[in-house]
C-alpha positions as a Python dict, from the first residue, in 0.01 Angstrom:
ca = {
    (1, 'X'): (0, 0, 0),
    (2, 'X'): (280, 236, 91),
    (3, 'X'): (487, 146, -232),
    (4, 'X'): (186, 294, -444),
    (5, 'X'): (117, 588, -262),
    (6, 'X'): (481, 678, -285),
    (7, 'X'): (535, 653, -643),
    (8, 'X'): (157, 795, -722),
    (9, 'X'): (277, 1098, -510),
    (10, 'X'): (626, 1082, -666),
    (11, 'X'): (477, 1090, -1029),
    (12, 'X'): (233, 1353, -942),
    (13, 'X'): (497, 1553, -829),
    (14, 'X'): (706, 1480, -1196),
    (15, 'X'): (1008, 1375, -963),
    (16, 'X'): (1244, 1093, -1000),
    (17, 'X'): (1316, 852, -757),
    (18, 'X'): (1695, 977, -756),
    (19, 'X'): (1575, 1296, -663),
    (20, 'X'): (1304, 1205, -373),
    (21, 'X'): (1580, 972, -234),
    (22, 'X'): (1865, 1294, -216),
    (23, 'X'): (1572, 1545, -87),
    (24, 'X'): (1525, 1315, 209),
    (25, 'X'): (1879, 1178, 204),
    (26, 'X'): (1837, 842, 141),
    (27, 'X'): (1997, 598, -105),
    (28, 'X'): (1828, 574, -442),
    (29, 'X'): (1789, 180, -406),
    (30, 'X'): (1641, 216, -79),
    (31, 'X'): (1318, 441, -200),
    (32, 'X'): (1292, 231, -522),
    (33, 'X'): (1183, -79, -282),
    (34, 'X'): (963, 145, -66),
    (35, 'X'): (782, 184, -397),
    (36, 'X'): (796, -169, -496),
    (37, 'X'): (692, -295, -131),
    (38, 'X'): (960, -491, -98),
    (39, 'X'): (1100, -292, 205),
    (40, 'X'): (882, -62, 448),
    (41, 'X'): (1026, 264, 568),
    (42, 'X'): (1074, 279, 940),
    (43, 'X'): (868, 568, 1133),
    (44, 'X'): (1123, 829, 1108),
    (45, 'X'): (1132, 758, 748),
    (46, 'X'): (778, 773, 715),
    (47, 'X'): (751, 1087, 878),
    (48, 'X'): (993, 1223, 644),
    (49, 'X'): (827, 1127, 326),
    (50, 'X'): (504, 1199, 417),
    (51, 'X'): (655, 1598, 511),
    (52, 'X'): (844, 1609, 170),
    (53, 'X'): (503, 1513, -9),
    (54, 'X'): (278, 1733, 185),
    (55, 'X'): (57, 1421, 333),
    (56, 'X'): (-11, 1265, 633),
    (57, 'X'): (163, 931, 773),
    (58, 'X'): (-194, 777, 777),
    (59, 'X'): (-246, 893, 401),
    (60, 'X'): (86, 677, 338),
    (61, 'X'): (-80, 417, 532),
    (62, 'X'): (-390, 410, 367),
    (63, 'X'): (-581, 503, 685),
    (64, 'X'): (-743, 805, 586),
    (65, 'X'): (-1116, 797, 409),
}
């Protein structure tokens, strides 16, 4: 659930991954499996992306209506 949120956010936003990944300075390879759900960002992570996007954690989560 996270993975797509990400990259709909991400493409929405006409950024690459390389660039999301520097803005919140992590590596490139990292965000690309956040986005594929192969790895889940921990909460300080989450945090992060969800300020860099302008969303809530819970809208990453897929708790919000």
């Amino acid at each position: 659930m996270i993975g797509m949120k990400l990259k709909e956010l991400r493409e929405l936003s006409g950024f690459t991954r390389k660039y999301v990944a520097d803005q919140i300075k992590i590596d490139q390879t990292t965000y690309g499996k956040y986005e594929l759900n192969k790895r889940e960002p921990d909460s300080e992570t989450l945090k992060t992306l969800a300020d860099f996007f302008g969303v809530s954690v819970d809208y990453l989560l897929g708790r919000e209506i």
